[in-house]
Amino acid sequence: ERYRDFEAKFVDSDSGSGEEEWSEDVPQDEAAESRRTCCLAVLTILAGLALVVITILGLMSKSIKTIDDLIVFNSRWPQFNDAQAVASAMPAVTTRGILGSLLVDSHLVVLIGVVGVAGALTRMKICVCSYVVAASVLAFFTIVCAADTIERRELATGIIHEQVMDLCNGTRFIRLGNGLKCAWAQKYSEDEVTACGAVCQFRVKVLSDMDGCKLMPDLCNRFKYQRMSAEDCAGNLSAVQQGYGAQNVGYEKCRGACDEDILCESFAVEATLDRCMLLHARAVHEHEGAWTALQGANITSFLKSDATVDPSLAGVAVNPLGCYASTVPYVLEECEYDGMLLAIGTGILGLVLLLSTACTCLLMYNVNMSRKGRPSAAQLAMMLFCPCCADGLDQKFHGATSLRSSQDE
């Protein structure tokens, strides 16, 4: 009988409309929870503003835009079956497209954070609940976008690399530029321009719709160079039939001259004599400096000097001659680096948003349960994961059960 009376009282205490608003005379602990909720909502606003900055920086990245244009170019190739036709009919998913979605998402995060602050200050449950639900959805969307950016980077790197190297091939670059009637292609002579076949004409047509005269130089205007070993350098110089040399041209100017010449595959610099030699290059009369065409043994003699001795190296000879071979365009490395920074930053902010909303849920639970004398979220976690440390808390959450146990005894 005592148990039934207690249980009836226990049920009556739980029954209620659940629509009551927070009043001004709430207990002190509820006011503290309200302040903490407000702080978490402010954290959400700050995370949203940081996400706005990251997405704008990503949209301003020249390398990301260039690679995205290349992805669109690849999506416009002829389709040879129904599956490819259906795939080509769908818009190409690009990094800038994902960043555009994140920009909208970040503005919504800031807006919903303001709603959370208002709800915490006015102690309106509906505003806080709306903030928690919407912020959770936006946090998951942010994390998914970050994961998609990383996945695209891993899957598309090889394909994009091959496509960039194909377009930056010297002969093909000149042929496409001539077909597009680009201003920068007028400097090439007729002997340097090869015939444009059916595939070339299709490429010209697609590139003409995408401002190809700007896209191609953006892809191929700057390369990375790797220094050759002494043996490879000597073999490369002896194998070259013709090169273009200039005096008083250091490493940076020599590298810049090779970047400007799409046919330049490597260059050599003699540091002591301050001489530069462009190898596998076209006529470089447009470059700064007095460039001279050299053939065969004259190339080696032009760069020949005795090894110098650096006193700090205890008599070890240092060869001042260095040969450098072009590897890949810089735009590939810049795009990979920018994409990884964007993915990491976006993922961290998404986790911050998710953690903020989770903590807000716990605070709301504490406020609602404290009115009924039930354990807080921390006490509930203690009951679940460390029961030996939660002595007496079960009576607070299941008083009826404890009473029944004592009656049985």
Coordinates of C-alpha atoms in Angstrom, one line a residue:
E1 CA 0.0 0.0 0.0
R2 CA 2.9 2.4 0.8
Y3 CA 4.4 1.6 -2.6
R4 CA 1.2 2.3 -4.5
D5 CA 0.7 5.6 -2.7
F6 CA 4.3 6.5 -3.6
E7 CA 4.0 5.4 -7.2
A8 CA 0.8 7.4 -7.6
K9 CA 2.6 10.5 -6.3
F10 CA 5.6 9.7 -8.5
V11 CA 3.4 9.5 -11.6
D12 CA 1.5 12.7 -10.7
S13 CA 4.8 14.5 -10.5
D14 CA 5.7 13.4 -14.0
S15 CA 2.4 14.3 -15.6
G16 CA 2.0 17.8 -17.0
S17 CA 1.6 19.6 -20.2
G18 CA 5.3 20.2 -20.7
E19 CA 4.6 23.6 -22.2
E20 CA 5.7 25.7 -19.2
E21 CA 8.1 28.5 -20.0
W22 CA 11.1 29.4 -17.9
S23 CA 10.0 32.0 -15.4
E24 CA 12.1 34.8 -13.8
D25 CA 12.2 33.0 -10.4
V26 CA 13.9 29.9 -11.6
P27 CA 16.4 28.2 -9.3
Q28 CA 20.0 29.4 -9.4
D29 CA 21.2 26.2 -11.1
E30 CA 18.8 26.7 -14.0
A31 CA 20.0 30.3 -14.5
A32 CA 23.6 28.9 -14.6
E33 CA 22.6 26.4 -17.2
S34 CA 21.0 29.2 -19.2
R35 CA 24.2 31.1 -19.2
R36 CA 26.2 28.1 -20.3
T37 CA 23.7 27.5 -23.2
C38 CA 24.2 31.1 -24.2
C39 CA 28.0 30.6 -24.3
L40 CA 27.6 27.5 -26.4
A41 CA 25.4 29.4 -28.9
V42 CA 28.0 32.1 -29.1
L43 CA 30.6 29.4 -29.8
T44 CA 28.4 28.2 -32.6
I45 CA 28.3 31.8 -34.1
L46 CA 32.1 32.0 -33.9
A47 CA 32.4 28.7 -35.7
G48 CA 30.0 29.8 -38.4
L49 CA 31.9 33.0 -38.9
A50 CA 35.2 31.0 -39.2
L51 CA 33.5 28.7 -41.7
V52 CA 32.5 31.8 -43.7
V53 CA 36.1 33.0 -43.9
I54 CA 37.4 29.5 -44.8
T55 CA 34.9 29.1 -47.7
I56 CA 35.6 32.6 -49.0
L57 CA 39.3 31.9 -49.0
G58 CA 38.7 28.6 -50.9
L59 CA 36.5 30.3 -53.5
M60 CA 39.3 32.9 -54.0
S61 CA 41.9 30.2 -54.6
K62 CA 43.2 30.5 -58.2
S63 CA 44.5 26.9 -58.2
I64 CA 41.2 25.4 -57.1
K65 CA 39.3 27.4 -59.8
T66 CA 41.8 26.3 -62.5
I67 CA 41.5 22.6 -61.5
D68 CA 37.7 22.9 -61.3
D69 CA 37.7 24.3 -64.9
L70 CA 39.7 21.3 -65.9
I71 CA 37.2 18.9 -64.3
V72 CA 34.4 20.7 -66.3
F73 CA 36.5 20.3 -69.4
N74 CA 36.8 16.6 -68.8
S75 CA 33.0 16.2 -68.3
R76 CA 32.3 17.5 -71.8
W77 CA 34.1 14.8 -73.7
P78 CA 32.0 12.7 -76.2
Q79 CA 29.9 9.9 -74.7
F80 CA 29.9 6.5 -76.2
N81 CA 27.2 4.7 -74.2
D82 CA 24.0 5.4 -72.3
A83 CA 25.6 5.4 -68.9
Q84 CA 28.2 8.0 -70.0
A85 CA 25.4 10.1 -71.5
V86 CA 23.4 10.0 -68.3
A87 CA 26.5 10.9 -66.3
S88 CA 27.4 13.8 -68.7
A89 CA 23.9 15.2 -68.4
M90 CA 24.4 15.8 -64.7
P91 CA 26.3 18.9 -63.6
A92 CA 30.0 18.2 -62.7
V93 CA 30.6 18.3 -59.0
T94 CA 33.5 20.6 -58.3
T95 CA 35.3 21.8 -55.2
R96 CA 34.0 25.3 -55.8
G97 CA 30.5 23.9 -55.9
I98 CA 31.0 22.2 -52.5
L99 CA 32.4 25.5 -51.2
G100 CA 29.4 27.3 -52.4
S101 CA 27.1 25.0 -50.4
L102 CA 29.3 25.4 -47.4
L103 CA 29.0 29.2 -47.7
V104 CA 25.3 28.9 -47.5
D105 CA 25.6 26.4 -44.6
S106 CA 28.0 28.8 -42.7
H107 CA 25.5 31.7 -43.0
L108 CA 22.8 29.4 -41.7
V109 CA 25.0 28.4 -38.8
V110 CA 25.5 32.0 -37.8
L111 CA 21.7 32.7 -38.0
I112 CA 20.8 29.6 -36.0
G113 CA 23.4 30.5 -33.4
V114 CA 21.7 33.9 -32.9
V115 CA 18.4 32.1 -32.4
G116 CA 20.2 29.9 -29.7
V117 CA 21.5 33.0 -27.9
A118 CA 18.1 34.6 -28.0
G119 CA 16.5 31.4 -26.7
A120 CA 19.0 31.1 -23.8
L121 CA 18.6 34.7 -22.8
T122 CA 14.8 34.7 -22.9
R123 CA 14.7 31.1 -21.5
M124 CA 12.3 30.0 -24.3
K125 CA 12.4 26.2 -24.8
I126 CA 11.1 26.4 -28.4
C127 CA 14.0 28.6 -29.5
V128 CA 16.7 26.5 -27.8
C129 CA 15.2 23.3 -29.2
S130 CA 15.1 24.8 -32.7
Y131 CA 18.7 25.8 -32.3
V132 CA 19.8 22.4 -31.2
V133 CA 18.1 20.5 -34.0
A134 CA 19.1 22.9 -36.8
A135 CA 22.7 23.2 -35.6
S136 CA 23.0 19.4 -35.4
V137 CA 21.8 19.0 -39.0
L138 CA 24.2 21.8 -40.2
A139 CA 27.1 20.3 -38.3
F140 CA 26.6 16.9 -39.9
F141 CA 26.3 18.6 -43.4
T142 CA 29.6 20.4 -42.7
I143 CA 31.4 17.2 -41.7
V144 CA 30.0 15.4 -44.8
C145 CA 31.3 18.2 -47.1
A146 CA 34.8 18.0 -45.5
A147 CA 34.9 14.2 -46.0
D148 CA 33.7 14.6 -49.6
T149 CA 36.5 17.1 -50.3
I150 CA 39.1 14.7 -48.9
E151 CA 37.6 11.8 -50.9
R152 CA 37.6 13.8 -54.1
R153 CA 41.2 14.8 -53.6
E154 CA 42.3 11.1 -53.2
L155 CA 40.2 9.8 -56.1
A156 CA 40.7 12.5 -58.7
T157 CA 44.4 13.3 -58.1
G158 CA 45.7 10.7 -60.6
I159 CA 43.2 11.6 -63.3
I160 CA 43.8 15.4 -62.9
H161 CA 47.5 14.9 -63.0
E162 CA 47.4 13.0 -66.3
Q163 CA 45.1 15.6 -67.8
V164 CA 47.3 18.5 -66.8
M165 CA 50.4 16.8 -68.1
D166 CA 48.6 16.1 -71.3
L167 CA 47.5 19.7 -71.9
C168 CA 50.9 21.0 -70.8
N169 CA 52.8 18.9 -73.3
G170 CA 54.7 21.5 -75.4
T171 CA 53.6 20.4 -78.8
R172 CA 49.9 20.0 -77.8
F173 CA 49.9 23.3 -75.9
I174 CA 51.1 25.2 -79.0
R175 CA 48.7 23.4 -81.3
L176 CA 45.7 24.1 -79.1
G177 CA 46.7 27.7 -78.5
N178 CA 47.0 28.2 -82.2
G179 CA 43.6 26.6 -82.8
L180 CA 42.0 28.9 -80.2
K181 CA 43.7 32.0 -81.8
C182 CA 45.1 33.0 -78.5
A183 CA 47.2 36.2 -78.3
W184 CA 50.1 34.3 -76.6
A185 CA 50.1 31.7 -79.4
Q186 CA 51.0 34.3 -82.1
K187 CA 54.7 34.2 -81.0
Y188 CA 55.1 30.6 -82.3
S189 CA 56.3 30.1 -85.8
E190 CA 54.6 27.9 -88.4
D191 CA 57.3 25.3 -88.0
E192 CA 56.4 24.9 -84.3
V193 CA 52.6 24.4 -84.9
T194 CA 51.5 20.9 -85.8
A195 CA 48.3 19.9 -87.6
C196 CA 45.1 19.9 -85.6
G197 CA 43.1 16.7 -86.1
A198 CA 39.5 15.7 -85.2
V199 CA 40.3 15.3 -81.5
C200 CA 42.2 18.5 -81.4
Q201 CA 39.3 20.4 -83.1
F202 CA 36.9 19.0 -80.5
R203 CA 39.2 20.2 -77.7
V204 CA 39.5 23.6 -79.3
K205 CA 35.7 23.8 -79.4
V206 CA 35.3 22.9 -75.8
L207 CA 38.1 25.2 -74.6
S208 CA 36.7 28.1 -76.6
D209 CA 33.6 27.9 -74.5
M210 CA 35.6 27.9 -71.3
D211 CA 38.1 30.8 -71.9
G212 CA 40.8 28.3 -72.8
C213 CA 43.2 31.1 -73.7
K214 CA 43.3 31.8 -69.9
L215 CA 42.9 28.3 -68.6
M216 CA 45.9 26.8 -70.4
P217 CA 48.5 29.4 -69.3
D218 CA 47.1 29.1 -65.7
L219 CA 47.7 25.4 -65.8
C220 CA 51.2 25.5 -67.4
N221 CA 52.8 28.8 -66.6
R222 CA 54.9 27.5 -63.7
F223 CA 56.6 24.1 -63.1
K224 CA 58.4 22.4 -60.3
Y225 CA 62.0 21.4 -61.0
Q226 CA 64.1 18.6 -59.6
R227 CA 67.9 18.8 -59.5
M228 CA 69.6 16.0 -61.4
S229 CA 72.6 14.1 -60.1
A230 CA 76.0 14.9 -61.5
E231 CA 76.0 11.9 -63.8
D232 CA 72.5 12.6 -65.2
C233 CA 73.4 16.2 -65.7
A234 CA 76.6 15.4 -67.7
G235 CA 74.6 12.9 -69.8
N236 CA 71.8 15.3 -70.4
L237 CA 74.2 18.1 -71.5
S238 CA 76.0 15.7 -73.9
A239 CA 72.8 14.4 -75.4
V240 CA 71.3 17.8 -76.2
Q241 CA 71.8 18.9 -79.8
Q242 CA 70.9 22.6 -79.2
G243 CA 70.4 24.9 -76.3
Y244 CA 70.2 28.6 -75.6
G245 CA 72.7 30.2 -73.2
A246 CA 72.9 33.6 -71.6
Q247 CA 75.4 35.2 -69.2
N248 CA 74.6 37.1 -66.0
V249 CA 71.4 35.1 -65.5
G250 CA 71.1 33.4 -62.1
Y251 CA 68.9 30.5 -61.0
E252 CA 65.7 32.4 -60.5
K253 CA 65.8 34.2 -63.9
C254 CA 66.9 31.0 -65.6
R255 CA 64.0 29.1 -64.1
G256 CA 61.6 31.9 -65.0
A257 CA 62.8 31.8 -68.6
C258 CA 62.3 28.0 -68.7
D259 CA 58.7 28.5 -67.3
E260 CA 57.9 31.0 -70.1
D261 CA 59.0 28.5 -72.8
I262 CA 56.5 25.6 -72.9
L263 CA 59.1 23.5 -74.8
C264 CA 61.8 23.9 -72.2
E265 CA 62.2 20.6 -70.4
S266 CA 65.3 21.4 -68.3
F267 CA 67.9 24.0 -67.7
A268 CA 71.4 24.2 -66.3
V269 CA 73.0 27.0 -64.2
E270 CA 76.7 27.6 -63.6
A271 CA 76.7 29.5 -60.4
T272 CA 80.4 30.7 -60.5
L273 CA 80.1 32.2 -64.0
D274 CA 76.5 33.1 -63.5
R275 CA 75.5 31.5 -66.7
C276 CA 72.2 29.8 -67.8
M277 CA 71.5 27.3 -70.4
L278 CA 67.9 26.4 -71.6
L279 CA 67.7 22.8 -72.9
H280 CA 65.2 21.3 -75.3
A281 CA 63.8 24.8 -75.8
R282 CA 62.5 26.9 -78.7
A283 CA 64.0 30.2 -79.9
V284 CA 64.1 32.4 -76.8
H285 CA 64.6 35.8 -78.4
E286 CA 61.7 37.2 -76.4
H287 CA 63.4 36.5 -73.0
E288 CA 65.4 39.0 -71.2
G289 CA 69.1 38.8 -71.7
A290 CA 71.4 38.1 -74.6
W291 CA 70.5 34.5 -75.5
T292 CA 72.8 32.6 -77.9
A293 CA 72.0 29.4 -79.7
L294 CA 74.7 26.7 -79.0
Q295 CA 75.1 23.2 -80.4
G296 CA 76.9 20.1 -79.3
A297 CA 80.2 20.5 -77.5
N298 CA 79.7 24.3 -77.3
I299 CA 77.0 23.7 -74.7
T300 CA 79.4 22.0 -72.3
S301 CA 82.2 24.5 -72.9
F302 CA 79.8 27.4 -72.3
L303 CA 79.0 26.0 -68.8
K304 CA 82.5 24.6 -68.0
S305 CA 84.3 25.9 -64.9
D306 CA 86.7 24.5 -62.4
A307 CA 85.3 23.2 -59.1
T308 CA 85.6 25.7 -56.3
V309 CA 86.8 24.9 -52.8
D310 CA 84.8 26.1 -49.8
P311 CA 87.1 26.6 -46.8
S312 CA 84.2 25.8 -44.4
L313 CA 84.0 22.3 -45.9
A314 CA 87.6 21.4 -45.0
G315 CA 88.8 21.2 -48.6
V316 CA 85.8 19.4 -50.1
A317 CA 85.2 20.4 -53.7
V318 CA 81.8 21.8 -54.6
N319 CA 80.6 21.6 -58.2
P320 CA 78.8 24.9 -59.0
L321 CA 77.1 23.4 -62.1
G322 CA 73.5 22.2 -61.6
C323 CA 70.9 20.8 -64.0
Y324 CA 67.2 21.0 -63.2
A325 CA 64.4 19.0 -65.0
S326 CA 60.8 20.1 -65.0
T327 CA 58.4 17.7 -63.2
V328 CA 54.8 18.8 -62.7
P329 CA 53.0 22.2 -62.8
Y330 CA 52.8 24.1 -59.5
V331 CA 49.0 24.4 -59.8
L332 CA 48.6 20.7 -59.0
E333 CA 50.5 21.0 -55.7
E334 CA 48.8 24.2 -54.8
C335 CA 45.4 22.8 -55.4
E336 CA 46.2 19.7 -53.3
Y337 CA 47.6 21.8 -50.5
D338 CA 44.6 24.3 -50.5
G339 CA 42.1 21.5 -50.7
M340 CA 43.6 19.6 -47.7
L341 CA 43.7 22.8 -45.6
L342 CA 40.0 23.5 -46.5
A343 CA 39.0 19.9 -45.7
I344 CA 40.8 19.9 -42.3
G345 CA 39.5 23.3 -41.3
T346 CA 36.0 22.5 -42.3
G347 CA 36.1 19.1 -40.5
I348 CA 37.3 20.7 -37.3
L349 CA 34.6 23.4 -37.4
G350 CA 32.0 20.7 -38.1
L351 CA 33.1 18.8 -35.0
V352 CA 33.1 22.0 -32.9
L353 CA 29.5 22.6 -34.0
L354 CA 28.5 19.0 -33.2
L355 CA 30.1 19.2 -29.8
S356 CA 28.4 22.5 -29.1
T357 CA 24.9 21.1 -29.9
A358 CA 25.6 17.9 -27.9
C359 CA 26.6 20.0 -24.8
T360 CA 23.4 22.1 -25.3
C361 CA 21.3 19.0 -25.3
L362 CA 22.9 17.9 -22.0
L363 CA 22.3 21.3 -20.4
M364 CA 18.6 21.2 -21.5
Y365 CA 18.3 17.7 -20.0
N366 CA 19.8 19.0 -16.7
V367 CA 17.3 21.9 -16.6
N368 CA 14.3 19.7 -17.2
M369 CA 15.3 16.9 -14.9
S370 CA 16.4 19.1 -12.0
R371 CA 12.8 20.3 -11.6
K372 CA 11.7 16.7 -11.0
G373 CA 14.6 15.8 -8.6
R374 CA 16.2 13.4 -11.1
P375 CA 19.9 13.0 -11.7
S376 CA 21.8 15.3 -14.0
A377 CA 23.5 14.2 -17.2
A378 CA 26.8 13.8 -15.4
Q379 CA 25.2 11.7 -12.7
L380 CA 23.4 9.6 -15.2
A381 CA 26.7 8.9 -17.0
M382 CA 28.2 7.9 -13.7
M383 CA 25.3 5.5 -13.1
L384 CA 25.9 3.9 -16.6
F385 CA 29.7 3.7 -16.6
C386 CA 30.7 3.7 -12.9
P387 CA 27.9 2.3 -10.8
C388 CA 30.1 1.8 -7.8
C389 CA 30.6 5.6 -7.7
A390 CA 26.9 6.4 -8.0
D391 CA 25.8 5.2 -4.6
G392 CA 22.3 6.5 -3.8
L393 CA 21.7 8.1 -7.3
D394 CA 19.4 5.2 -8.3
Q395 CA 17.0 6.2 -5.5
K396 CA 16.8 9.7 -7.1
F397 CA 16.0 8.3 -10.5
H398 CA 14.0 5.2 -9.5
G399 CA 12.7 5.9 -6.1
A400 CA 9.9 3.4 -6.5
T401 CA 12.2 0.6 -7.2
S402 CA 14.3 1.3 -4.1
L403 CA 11.1 1.5 -1.9
R404 CA 9.9 -1.8 -3.3
S405 CA 13.3 -3.4 -2.5
S406 CA 13.2 -2.1 1.1
Q407 CA 9.6 -3.4 1.5
D408 CA 10.6 -6.9 0.2
E409 CA 13.3 -7.0 2.8

